[in-house]
Amino acid sequence: MQQSSKETAGLAGDASRGRQDPWRLTQHGFDAARAARDETLFALANGTLGVRGALEEGDSASDGTFLSSVFEQNPIHYHERFPGFTRSTDTRVPVAEGKHIRVRLGDLLLRVEDSEWLDFERTLDLAAGALDRRLRLKTPQGHTLEITARRVVPLAERALLAIRFEVASVDYTGPLTLVSSIETGRQAVEQGDDPRIGVHGGEDLQVSDEHADADQARLTQRTRHSGAALVCAQQHRVSPGLIFEGAAASAGRVEQRFVATLKPGASATIEKFVAYDDGNGAAADGVDAVLSRARAAGFDAIAAVQVDAMQAFWQRAGLSVTGDPAAELALRFNLFHLLQSAGRDGITGTAAKGITGEGYEGHCFWDTEAFVLPVMAFTAPDVARAMLMYRYRTLDGARATARAMNHPRGALYPWRTIAGRECSAHYPSGSAAYHINAAIAYGIGLYLDASDDLDFLSEAGAEILFETARIWPQAGHSNPRLDGAFCIHEVTGPDEYTTLVNNNWYTNRMAQRHLLRAVDAWSRLSAERPEALASLASRIGLDAEEVALWHRAADAMYLPVDEALGIHPQDDDFLGKPRWPFPKREGPHRPLLLDYHPLTLYRHQVCKQADVVMALVLAGDGIDAGAKRRDFDYYEAVTTHDSTLSAPVFGILASEVGQDEKAWGYFDASLRVDLDDLHGNTDHGVHMAAMAGSWLGLVQGFGGLRVVDGLLQFAPTLPSAWTGYGFNLRWRGCVLRVDVDTRGVRYRLDEGSTLAFRHAGSEVMLAQGRQALLPLAVPAPPKAMFPRACDALIFDLDGVLTDTAHTHYRAWKRLADGIGVPFDLQVNERLKGVDRMASLEIILERASRTYSADEKRALADTKNGYYVQEIANVGPQDLFDGVREVLDAARSAGLKLGLASASRNAPALLDKLGIADRFDYIADAGRIVRAKPDPAIFLDVAAALGVPAHRCLGVEDAAAGIEAIHAAGMAAVGIGDARALRHADAVVPRIAEFDLRTFVSP
């Protein structure tokens, strides 16, 4: 296709965020290279049917339509297959494509790819739940047409696609034919080398019973192995002047043709209704019944019902961001996709990629309950209930998985599944993730807290809780070597770069909560539904003695704290492994799993995603803020965030421990995972958990929402980037509105009689229509206590012992001027604590051209030469006042001294300053592959000194250095401006005021 030069393909907000409508995601212009991504973003769904956003009149290899219940079964081939290995996997497959409406002008088929596109706009209307699209083009024959289309997949029907499609002539006179078809033959995409997409492509569905006439066209599809079948049929309404011309049915394709005569200024409109029946609905969900209702109502009526459904949702689940329409739009976009792709029939699950693509083969994982379900519990509790009913429907599959894993009783939900069977062939990071049981129990517990739905508990929830709780006493045991602590062995936590471990802290913590939730369910049903409990207990063979065992296991759960670092160890061995030794990657994000053998990952302290940090977010009550801060600092330094699940979790904890800048950064990353395709695989579907994570980042992160002992708790803060934000929550029949701005927090009860909750630790009671205005919560970053036991001091050089900052500035300025790159003191501030190559990258951000790696190394060497020239005259007179006294006092106290400078010239500079002999070790900056804020240089110095990191005290003048010290597990003292170094444990304005007795215990 030829794109007009007046158009630039992109989503509204990419370049002009401030001018966009926060209810409409709009794309101006078309970029064929990003077509697959855009088809994902503009997809429509309703929990059962998913329709990607491609054009009706065009063809796209990445297009697709899916039913959440239709999958194919493929064998898994092992060279060595052991007992319990799953034999086959399920793969979601594309079903019959019903959106196509081909356009013929005379005898010529309009091929949009061969035409000149004069104007193109595509809009996802979040308020209306509809997709609008307009294309003005000029054909190779010189005819100008404008095509407009509106599309809905209504929530009110089980599986209906409704389209209004109009072709208008600008300067064409002649016959028009609209060919409306249902087409088959697409196969699931092959994986290639990326395991995130899928494992199997497989065969296309078998097609039969093709039929087409003036009234209807239809066909039937069947899978070859899984037993799934569906019927797809279409009917139409047409505008005056558009008449039926003929129909055809051939192998795998049916069509109906409508003709009209066009002239300039005239148009022809067709309303197309496509219904699917997978056999899981009621009689009213059959294609004939659905199409009869649709054609009788017409497109406008169907679209109006969709508008009503969306308005009802947004009224109770609304959110807002003052002054940032881009963020507001992104949050609504994410919540919209969650709503439309979440399973809502109690039969089908909620897949990791929703119903918007084929990524992960359409499988459901633990993140359904850990991320998506909490959002639905607070915004659409009926959907949350349906999501849990899917787990109840597949409980027998979980029992079968448990038996395959040699558990004689109970249920173990599969790691990845569609219909309830385990579909993972890689047990170390799949079947070993027993924590999926705890995630489902967490989801059940949160739903019950939010809804108080006793019927659900007695009819489904309790059975899931009981059967899954039974697994923990079989997977764990009371360890006599740890004074009877309950230990769980050979499991994998959320971090898939660390597998088959003992006492994964997340798993143990969540198992403890799971067991206690099951005990509570037993107690509640005993009191309120004794007959239902007796029937269930008899059916599954459960008695009070077994429930008491769960309570004992929970009370004795092994949840250690590492005494040296003051953190929660990810597992028994994690802290004893070496840290990841390879340099930090540059360029687009690329997960380590694509380039390294799993064993290489397993041998190191490297996390794919939040693990201990995840436990602190889901079950962190009762853990003090200081411990959470130490965990955050330590695990952030070893986490790659290769999973989209990671950033929102780190962001929520960052908010809680007062790391506001990092909280914003993580929130922003999760907010636009798909809109900006940050992980490079949005082509294959949206990231449901990351989308949920953005909502959780708003509400749990900035809003401080937690549920503790069944009670809502808030601690709202306001990001510096915003002037205000707000959100609605549904809770036990109430609707609570929370608005946050610079004046404080306003709570208003819009529905419900009364609601009790906590704000920043204080109890609040609201009656309907009443509101309360309270001050913002101000989380104080936890600080290390001084004086403290210490065996070593580790200093930075520049800004701490001497001032070479301006020397560096002159060297960088000389280099920048030489290559014509703007450089000033403001940019220079960003270089503090940053090594030479990273500093060069910052400077080159303003360069007018790109530089190769060799050119960059040459520039860095040139700068170093300038710097060496500048320091030629440095001497003892350039030491800051008090440096010698501090070093001598430390020596007299028996402390070891180390230097952690990013400068490769540090040894020479210390010689010139006359203090080289005071230091026991000077870091070799050339050997450190990761610059501050990575802790590598401080850990290197501690190891060389032979002092454990927790017995070291770091002294720094840069925020990046303070972050590195904390990530190394050390206490940090800042030298300089207390505001710039507010995350340090203590700050003194200059080294001369560093009193050893204040910081180091005798």
mmCIF file of N, CA and C in Angstrom, residues 25-127:
data_model
loop_
_atom_site.group_PDB
_atom_site.id
_atom_site.type_symbol
_atom_site.label_atom_id
_atom_site.label_comp_id
_atom_site.label_asym_id
_atom_site.label_seq_id
_atom_site.Cartn_x
_atom_site.Cartn_y
_atom_site.Cartn_z
ATOM 1 N N LEU A 25 -8.857 5.376 22.280
ATOM 2 C CA LEU A 25 -7.525 5.083 21.748
ATOM 3 C C LEU A 25 -7.618 5.197 20.233
ATOM 4 N N THR A 26 -6.896 6.155 19.674
ATOM 5 C CA THR A 26 -7.024 6.442 18.250
ATOM 6 C C THR A 26 -5.693 6.281 17.553
ATOM 7 N N GLN A 27 -5.731 5.610 16.420
ATOM 8 C CA GLN A 27 -4.557 5.431 15.571
ATOM 9 C C GLN A 27 -4.745 6.258 14.310
ATOM 10 N N HIS A 28 -3.763 7.090 14.007
ATOM 11 C CA HIS A 28 -3.774 7.885 12.781
ATOM 12 C C HIS A 28 -2.703 7.333 11.850
ATOM 13 N N GLY A 29 -3.089 6.957 10.658
ATOM 14 C CA GLY A 29 -2.143 6.368 9.737
ATOM 15 C C GLY A 29 -1.961 4.889 10.010
ATOM 16 N N PHE A 30 -1.381 4.204 9.060
ATOM 17 C CA PHE A 30 -1.236 2.753 9.137
ATOM 18 C C PHE A 30 0.207 2.372 8.866
ATOM 19 N N ASP A 31 0.744 1.509 9.690
ATOM 20 C CA ASP A 31 2.102 1.012 9.541
ATOM 21 C C ASP A 31 2.030 -0.500 9.414
ATOM 22 N N ALA A 32 2.313 -1.019 8.227
ATOM 23 C CA ALA A 32 2.203 -2.460 7.992
ATOM 24 C C ALA A 32 3.123 -3.253 8.902
ATOM 25 N N ALA A 33 4.264 -2.672 9.278
ATOM 26 C CA ALA A 33 5.210 -3.383 10.133
ATOM 27 C C ALA A 33 4.654 -3.583 11.537
ATOM 28 N N ARG A 34 3.684 -2.750 11.919
ATOM 29 C CA ARG A 34 3.096 -2.861 13.254
ATOM 30 C C ARG A 34 1.663 -3.373 13.198
ATOM 31 N N ALA A 35 1.294 -3.968 12.086
ATOM 32 C CA ALA A 35 -0.095 -4.387 11.917
ATOM 33 C C ALA A 35 -0.510 -5.403 12.968
ATOM 34 N N ALA A 36 0.351 -6.376 13.249
ATOM 35 C CA ALA A 36 -0.005 -7.414 14.215
ATOM 36 C C ALA A 36 -0.201 -6.824 15.602
ATOM 37 N N ARG A 37 0.685 -5.907 15.989
ATOM 38 C CA ARG A 37 0.529 -5.260 17.291
ATOM 39 C C ARG A 37 -0.788 -4.513 17.363
ATOM 40 N N ASP A 38 -1.106 -3.770 16.303
ATOM 41 C CA ASP A 38 -2.328 -2.975 16.319
ATOM 42 C C ASP A 38 -3.571 -3.850 16.295
ATOM 43 N N GLU A 39 -3.499 -4.993 15.639
ATOM 44 C CA GLU A 39 -4.634 -5.923 15.677
ATOM 45 C C GLU A 39 -4.900 -6.399 17.094
ATOM 46 N N THR A 40 -3.850 -6.545 17.882
ATOM 47 C CA THR A 40 -4.015 -6.910 19.288
ATOM 48 C C THR A 40 -4.659 -5.768 20.065
ATOM 49 N N LEU A 41 -4.111 -4.574 19.920
ATOM 50 C CA LEU A 41 -4.588 -3.445 20.710
ATOM 51 C C LEU A 41 -6.049 -3.126 20.419
ATOM 52 N N PHE A 42 -6.463 -3.285 19.166
ATOM 53 C CA PHE A 42 -7.825 -2.917 18.776
ATOM 54 C C PHE A 42 -8.760 -4.131 18.723
ATOM 55 N N ALA A 43 -8.368 -5.196 19.384
ATOM 56 C CA ALA A 43 -9.221 -6.389 19.445
ATOM 57 C C ALA A 43 -10.432 -6.124 20.328
ATOM 58 N N LEU A 44 -11.523 -6.838 20.018
ATOM 59 C CA LEU A 44 -12.735 -6.822 20.840
ATOM 60 C C LEU A 44 -13.023 -8.236 21.322
ATOM 61 N N ALA A 45 -13.615 -8.340 22.495
ATOM 62 C CA ALA A 45 -13.918 -9.650 23.061
ATOM 63 C C ALA A 45 -15.045 -9.502 24.070
ATOM 64 N N ASN A 46 -15.553 -10.658 24.523
ATOM 65 C CA ASN A 46 -16.587 -10.622 25.576
ATOM 66 C C ASN A 46 -16.459 -11.801 26.541
ATOM 67 N N GLY A 47 -15.252 -12.333 26.675
ATOM 68 C CA GLY A 47 -15.032 -13.461 27.568
ATOM 69 C C GLY A 47 -15.153 -14.801 26.892
ATOM 70 N N THR A 48 -15.934 -14.880 25.827
ATOM 71 C CA THR A 48 -16.098 -16.121 25.063
ATOM 72 C C THR A 48 -15.520 -15.981 23.668
ATOM 73 N N LEU A 49 -15.833 -14.876 23.001
ATOM 74 C CA LEU A 49 -15.420 -14.619 21.628
ATOM 75 C C LEU A 49 -14.402 -13.480 21.608
ATOM 76 N N GLY A 50 -13.315 -13.674 20.871
ATOM 77 C CA GLY A 50 -12.316 -12.634 20.694
ATOM 78 C C GLY A 50 -12.050 -12.393 19.225
ATOM 79 N N VAL A 51 -12.078 -11.130 18.791
ATOM 80 C CA VAL A 51 -11.927 -10.760 17.382
ATOM 81 C C VAL A 51 -10.812 -9.728 17.276
ATOM 82 N N ARG A 52 -9.739 -10.083 16.603
ATOM 83 C CA ARG A 52 -8.638 -9.137 16.449
ATOM 84 C C ARG A 52 -9.041 -7.986 15.527
ATOM 85 N N GLY A 53 -8.239 -6.912 15.566
ATOM 86 C CA GLY A 53 -8.674 -5.643 14.992
ATOM 87 C C GLY A 53 -8.351 -5.406 13.542
ATOM 88 N N ALA A 54 -8.163 -6.440 12.731
ATOM 89 C CA ALA A 54 -7.837 -6.253 11.314
ATOM 90 C C ALA A 54 -9.035 -5.712 10.539
ATOM 91 N N LEU A 55 -8.760 -5.306 9.299
ATOM 92 C CA LEU A 55 -9.780 -4.688 8.462
ATOM 93 C C LEU A 55 -10.719 -5.730 7.867
ATOM 94 N N GLU A 56 -11.992 -5.364 7.714
ATOM 95 C CA GLU A 56 -12.960 -6.266 7.105
ATOM 96 C C GLU A 56 -12.631 -6.539 5.647
ATOM 97 N N GLU A 57 -12.172 -5.512 4.925
ATOM 98 C CA GLU A 57 -11.963 -5.648 3.473
ATOM 99 C C GLU A 57 -10.553 -6.081 3.116
ATOM 100 N N GLY A 58 -9.702 -6.314 4.111
ATOM 101 C CA GLY A 58 -8.311 -6.661 3.832
ATOM 102 C C GLY A 58 -7.967 -8.069 4.257
ATOM 103 N N ASP A 59 -6.716 -8.442 4.027
ATOM 104 C CA ASP A 59 -6.183 -9.731 4.459
ATOM 105 C C ASP A 59 -4.960 -9.482 5.320
ATOM 106 N N SER A 60 -4.824 -10.262 6.369
ATOM 107 C CA SER A 60 -3.680 -10.143 7.256
ATOM 108 C C SER A 60 -3.304 -11.517 7.771
ATOM 109 N N ALA A 61 -2.018 -11.851 7.653
ATOM 110 C CA ALA A 61 -1.542 -13.142 8.120
ATOM 111 C C ALA A 61 -1.627 -13.262 9.634
ATOM 112 N N SER A 62 -1.681 -12.137 10.344
ATOM 113 C CA SER A 62 -1.712 -12.164 11.801
ATOM 114 C C SER A 62 -3.112 -11.966 12.364
ATOM 115 N N ASP A 63 -4.116 -11.924 11.502
ATOM 116 C CA ASP A 63 -5.493 -11.745 11.943
ATOM 117 C C ASP A 63 -5.976 -13.023 12.624
ATOM 118 N N GLY A 64 -7.101 -12.946 13.280
ATOM 119 C CA GLY A 64 -7.650 -14.143 13.888
ATOM 120 C C GLY A 64 -8.882 -13.860 14.710
ATOM 121 N N THR A 65 -9.702 -14.880 14.841
ATOM 122 C CA THR A 65 -10.863 -14.875 15.725
ATOM 123 C C THR A 65 -10.790 -16.134 16.570
ATOM 124 N N PHE A 66 -11.138 -16.004 17.859
ATOM 125 C CA PHE A 66 -10.958 -17.116 18.786
ATOM 126 C C PHE A 66 -12.195 -17.292 19.659
ATOM 127 N N LEU A 67 -12.458 -18.538 20.002
ATOM 128 C CA LEU A 67 -13.405 -18.870 21.056
ATOM 129 C C LEU A 67 -12.596 -19.432 22.217
ATOM 130 N N SER A 68 -12.868 -18.953 23.412
ATOM 131 C CA SER A 68 -12.056 -19.360 24.554
ATOM 132 C C SER A 68 -12.155 -20.852 24.840
ATOM 133 N N SER A 69 -13.201 -21.497 24.331
ATOM 134 C CA SER A 69 -13.402 -22.920 24.614
ATOM 135 C C SER A 69 -12.826 -23.839 23.543
ATOM 136 N N VAL A 70 -12.366 -23.288 22.442
ATOM 137 C CA VAL A 70 -11.953 -24.136 21.312
ATOM 138 C C VAL A 70 -10.438 -24.235 21.265
ATOM 139 N N PHE A 71 -9.963 -25.457 21.428
ATOM 140 C CA PHE A 71 -8.533 -25.722 21.427
ATOM 141 C C PHE A 71 -8.293 -27.084 20.800
ATOM 142 N N GLU A 72 -7.078 -27.255 20.366
ATOM 143 C CA GLU A 72 -6.666 -28.553 19.827
ATOM 144 C C GLU A 72 -5.697 -29.212 20.798
ATOM 145 N N GLN A 73 -5.672 -30.514 20.759
ATOM 146 C CA GLN A 73 -4.783 -31.282 21.625
ATOM 147 C C GLN A 73 -3.645 -31.840 20.782
ATOM 148 N N ASN A 74 -2.422 -31.631 21.271
ATOM 149 C CA ASN A 74 -1.235 -32.084 20.553
ATOM 150 C C ASN A 74 -0.362 -32.917 21.473
ATOM 151 N N PRO A 75 0.201 -33.991 20.977
ATOM 152 C CA PRO A 75 1.066 -34.811 21.830
ATOM 153 C C PRO A 75 2.367 -34.088 22.151
ATOM 154 N N ILE A 76 2.905 -34.370 23.336
ATOM 155 C CA ILE A 76 4.222 -33.881 23.726
ATOM 156 C C ILE A 76 5.203 -35.042 23.593
ATOM 157 N N HIS A 77 6.260 -34.829 22.843
ATOM 158 C CA HIS A 77 7.223 -35.893 22.579
ATOM 159 C C HIS A 77 8.441 -35.725 23.481
ATOM 160 N N TYR A 78 8.744 -36.746 24.260
ATOM 161 C CA TYR A 78 9.917 -36.755 25.130
ATOM 162 C C TYR A 78 10.868 -37.862 24.666
ATOM 163 N N HIS A 79 12.159 -37.601 24.750
ATOM 164 C CA HIS A 79 13.113 -38.689 24.558
ATOM 165 C C HIS A 79 13.196 -39.541 25.823
ATOM 166 N N GLU A 80 13.043 -38.890 26.981
ATOM 167 C CA GLU A 80 12.963 -39.604 28.245
ATOM 168 C C GLU A 80 11.694 -39.138 28.939
ATOM 169 N N ARG A 81 10.714 -40.045 29.071
ATOM 170 C CA ARG A 81 9.456 -39.678 29.704
ATOM 171 C C ARG A 81 9.318 -40.452 31.005
ATOM 172 N N PHE A 82 9.104 -39.720 32.080
ATOM 173 C CA PHE A 82 9.010 -40.313 33.405
ATOM 174 C C PHE A 82 7.560 -40.290 33.888
ATOM 175 N N PRO A 83 7.267 -41.050 34.927
ATOM 176 C CA PRO A 83 5.904 -41.043 35.464
ATOM 177 C C PRO A 83 5.471 -39.640 35.853
ATOM 178 N N GLY A 84 4.231 -39.322 35.533
ATOM 179 C CA GLY A 84 3.685 -38.016 35.877
ATOM 180 C C GLY A 84 3.885 -36.951 34.832
ATOM 181 N N PHE A 85 4.761 -37.198 33.856
ATOM 182 C CA PHE A 85 4.929 -36.218 32.781
ATOM 183 C C PHE A 85 3.642 -36.157 31.967
ATOM 184 N N THR A 86 3.213 -34.936 31.665
ATOM 185 C CA THR A 86 1.992 -34.799 30.885
ATOM 186 C C THR A 86 2.216 -35.305 29.465
ATOM 187 N N ARG A 87 1.221 -35.931 28.914
ATOM 188 C CA ARG A 87 1.353 -36.594 27.608
ATOM 189 C C ARG A 87 1.025 -35.683 26.436
ATOM 190 N N SER A 88 0.236 -34.656 26.693
ATOM 191 C CA SER A 88 -0.178 -33.798 25.578
ATOM 192 C C SER A 88 -0.431 -32.395 26.095
ATOM 193 N N THR A 89 -0.521 -31.473 25.172
ATOM 194 C CA THR A 89 -0.813 -30.079 25.520
ATOM 195 C C THR A 89 -2.000 -29.594 24.708
ATOM 196 N N ASP A 90 -2.656 -28.591 25.214
ATOM 197 C CA ASP A 90 -3.782 -27.988 24.512
ATOM 198 C C ASP A 90 -3.335 -26.654 23.917
ATOM 199 N N THR A 91 -3.810 -26.363 22.733
ATOM 200 C CA THR A 91 -3.432 -25.134 22.041
ATOM 201 C C THR A 91 -4.680 -24.459 21.492
ATOM 202 N N ARG A 92 -4.892 -23.228 21.889
ATOM 203 C CA ARG A 92 -6.013 -22.484 21.304
ATOM 204 C C ARG A 92 -5.775 -22.308 19.812
ATOM 205 N N VAL A 93 -6.806 -22.501 19.043
ATOM 206 C CA VAL A 93 -6.683 -22.413 17.585
ATOM 207 C C VAL A 93 -7.677 -21.388 17.049
ATOM 208 N N PRO A 94 -7.331 -20.727 15.953
ATOM 209 C CA PRO A 94 -8.273 -19.781 15.344
ATOM 210 C C PRO A 94 -9.506 -20.513 14.827
ATOM 211 N N VAL A 95 -10.629 -19.880 14.985
ATOM 212 C CA VAL A 95 -11.868 -20.451 14.460
ATOM 213 C C VAL A 95 -12.252 -19.701 13.189
ATOM 214 N N ALA A 96 -13.388 -20.060 12.640
ATOM 215 C CA ALA A 96 -13.854 -19.456 11.396
ATOM 216 C C ALA A 96 -13.827 -17.932 11.491
ATOM 217 N N GLU A 97 -13.281 -17.312 10.456
ATOM 218 C CA GLU A 97 -13.154 -15.848 10.422
ATOM 219 C C GLU A 97 -14.405 -15.253 9.795
ATOM 220 N N GLY A 98 -15.149 -14.510 10.594
ATOM 221 C CA GLY A 98 -16.432 -13.989 10.115
ATOM 222 C C GLY A 98 -16.461 -12.504 9.836
ATOM 223 N N LYS A 99 -15.348 -11.814 10.020
ATOM 224 C CA LYS A 99 -15.413 -10.361 9.870
ATOM 225 C C LYS A 99 -15.306 -9.884 8.425
ATOM 226 N N HIS A 100 -14.896 -10.745 7.498
ATOM 227 C CA HIS A 100 -14.557 -10.284 6.149
ATOM 228 C C HIS A 100 -15.768 -9.781 5.366
ATOM 229 N N ILE A 101 -15.585 -8.631 4.739
ATOM 230 C CA ILE A 101 -16.521 -8.084 3.751
ATOM 231 C C ILE A 101 -15.659 -7.546 2.605
ATOM 232 N N ARG A 102 -15.546 -8.321 1.534
ATOM 233 C CA ARG A 102 -14.712 -7.921 0.404
ATOM 234 C C ARG A 102 -15.468 -6.908 -0.462
ATOM 235 N N VAL A 103 -14.721 -6.044 -1.115
ATOM 236 C CA VAL A 103 -15.293 -4.980 -1.943
ATOM 237 C C VAL A 103 -14.851 -5.187 -3.385
ATOM 238 N N ARG A 104 -15.822 -5.218 -4.280
ATOM 239 C CA ARG A 104 -15.535 -5.286 -5.722
ATOM 240 C C ARG A 104 -16.099 -4.044 -6.397
ATOM 241 N N LEU A 105 -15.286 -3.464 -7.256
ATOM 242 C CA LEU A 105 -15.731 -2.365 -8.106
ATOM 243 C C LEU A 105 -15.786 -2.918 -9.516
ATOM 244 N N GLY A 106 -17.002 -3.138 -9.989
ATOM 245 C CA GLY A 106 -17.129 -3.843 -11.260
ATOM 246 C C GLY A 106 -16.619 -5.268 -11.080
ATOM 247 N N ASP A 107 -15.710 -5.667 -11.965
ATOM 248 C CA ASP A 107 -15.153 -7.016 -11.881
ATOM 249 C C ASP A 107 -13.857 -7.069 -11.080
ATOM 250 N N LEU A 108 -13.393 -5.942 -10.548
ATOM 251 C CA LEU A 108 -12.105 -5.883 -9.882
ATOM 252 C C LEU A 108 -12.263 -5.933 -8.364
ATOM 253 N N LEU A 109 -11.540 -6.838 -7.745
ATOM 254 C CA LEU A 109 -11.507 -6.922 -6.285
ATOM 255 C C LEU A 109 -10.647 -5.789 -5.746
ATOM 256 N N LEU A 110 -11.177 -5.038 -4.811
ATOM 257 C CA LEU A 110 -10.398 -3.989 -4.170
ATOM 258 C C LEU A 110 -9.328 -4.620 -3.285
ATOM 259 N N ARG A 111 -8.082 -4.340 -3.599
ATOM 260 C CA ARG A 111 -6.963 -4.806 -2.783
ATOM 261 C C ARG A 111 -6.368 -3.587 -2.092
ATOM 262 N N VAL A 112 -6.639 -3.481 -0.815
ATOM 263 C CA VAL A 112 -6.231 -2.267 -0.107
ATOM 264 C C VAL A 112 -4.713 -2.119 -0.088
ATOM 265 N N GLU A 113 -3.997 -3.247 -0.134
ATOM 266 C CA GLU A 113 -2.535 -3.161 -0.103
ATOM 267 C C GLU A 113 -1.965 -2.581 -1.395
ATOM 268 N N ASP A 114 -2.744 -2.604 -2.467
ATOM 269 C CA ASP A 114 -2.288 -2.032 -3.734
ATOM 270 C C ASP A 114 -2.792 -0.609 -3.950
ATOM 271 N N SER A 115 -3.576 -0.108 -3.007
ATOM 272 C CA SER A 115 -4.174 1.220 -3.160
ATOM 273 C C SER A 115 -3.371 2.266 -2.406
ATOM 274 N N GLU A 116 -3.613 3.524 -2.743
ATOM 275 C CA GLU A 116 -2.995 4.623 -2.015
ATOM 276 C C GLU A 116 -3.924 5.039 -0.876
ATOM 277 N N TRP A 117 -3.388 4.972 0.337
ATOM 278 C CA TRP A 117 -4.185 5.325 1.510
ATOM 279 C C TRP A 117 -4.069 6.833 1.738
ATOM 280 N N LEU A 118 -5.178 7.539 1.541
ATOM 281 C CA LEU A 118 -5.179 8.985 1.686
ATOM 282 C C LEU A 118 -5.394 9.407 3.138
ATOM 283 N N ASP A 119 -6.160 8.610 3.852
ATOM 284 C CA ASP A 119 -6.431 8.929 5.250
ATOM 285 C C ASP A 119 -6.873 7.650 5.950
ATOM 286 N N PHE A 120 -6.394 7.451 7.168
ATOM 287 C CA PHE A 120 -6.774 6.250 7.925
ATOM 288 C C PHE A 120 -6.862 6.614 9.397
ATOM 289 N N GLU A 121 -7.939 6.176 10.018
ATOM 290 C CA GLU A 121 -8.110 6.394 11.453
ATOM 291 C C GLU A 121 -8.857 5.198 12.033
ATOM 292 N N ARG A 122 -8.349 4.716 13.169
ATOM 293 C CA ARG A 122 -8.975 3.590 13.852
ATOM 294 C C ARG A 122 -9.078 3.953 15.329
ATOM 295 N N THR A 123 -10.251 3.757 15.928
ATOM 296 C CA THR A 123 -10.488 4.199 17.293
ATOM 297 C C THR A 123 -11.164 3.102 18.105
ATOM 298 N N LEU A 124 -10.588 2.814 19.251
ATOM 299 C CA LEU A 124 -11.219 1.937 20.226
ATOM 300 C C LEU A 124 -11.934 2.828 21.230
ATOM 301 N N ASP A 125 -13.261 2.775 21.213
ATOM 302 C CA ASP A 125 -14.089 3.618 22.066
ATOM 303 C C ASP A 125 -14.351 2.860 23.370
ATOM 304 N N LEU A 126 -13.666 3.261 24.434
ATOM 305 C CA LEU A 126 -13.739 2.529 25.692
ATOM 306 C C LEU A 126 -15.060 2.761 26.411
ATOM 307 N N ALA A 127 -15.664 3.896 26.198
ATOM 308 C CA ALA A 127 -16.953 4.173 26.828
ATOM 309 C C ALA A 127 -18.072 3.380 26.178
#
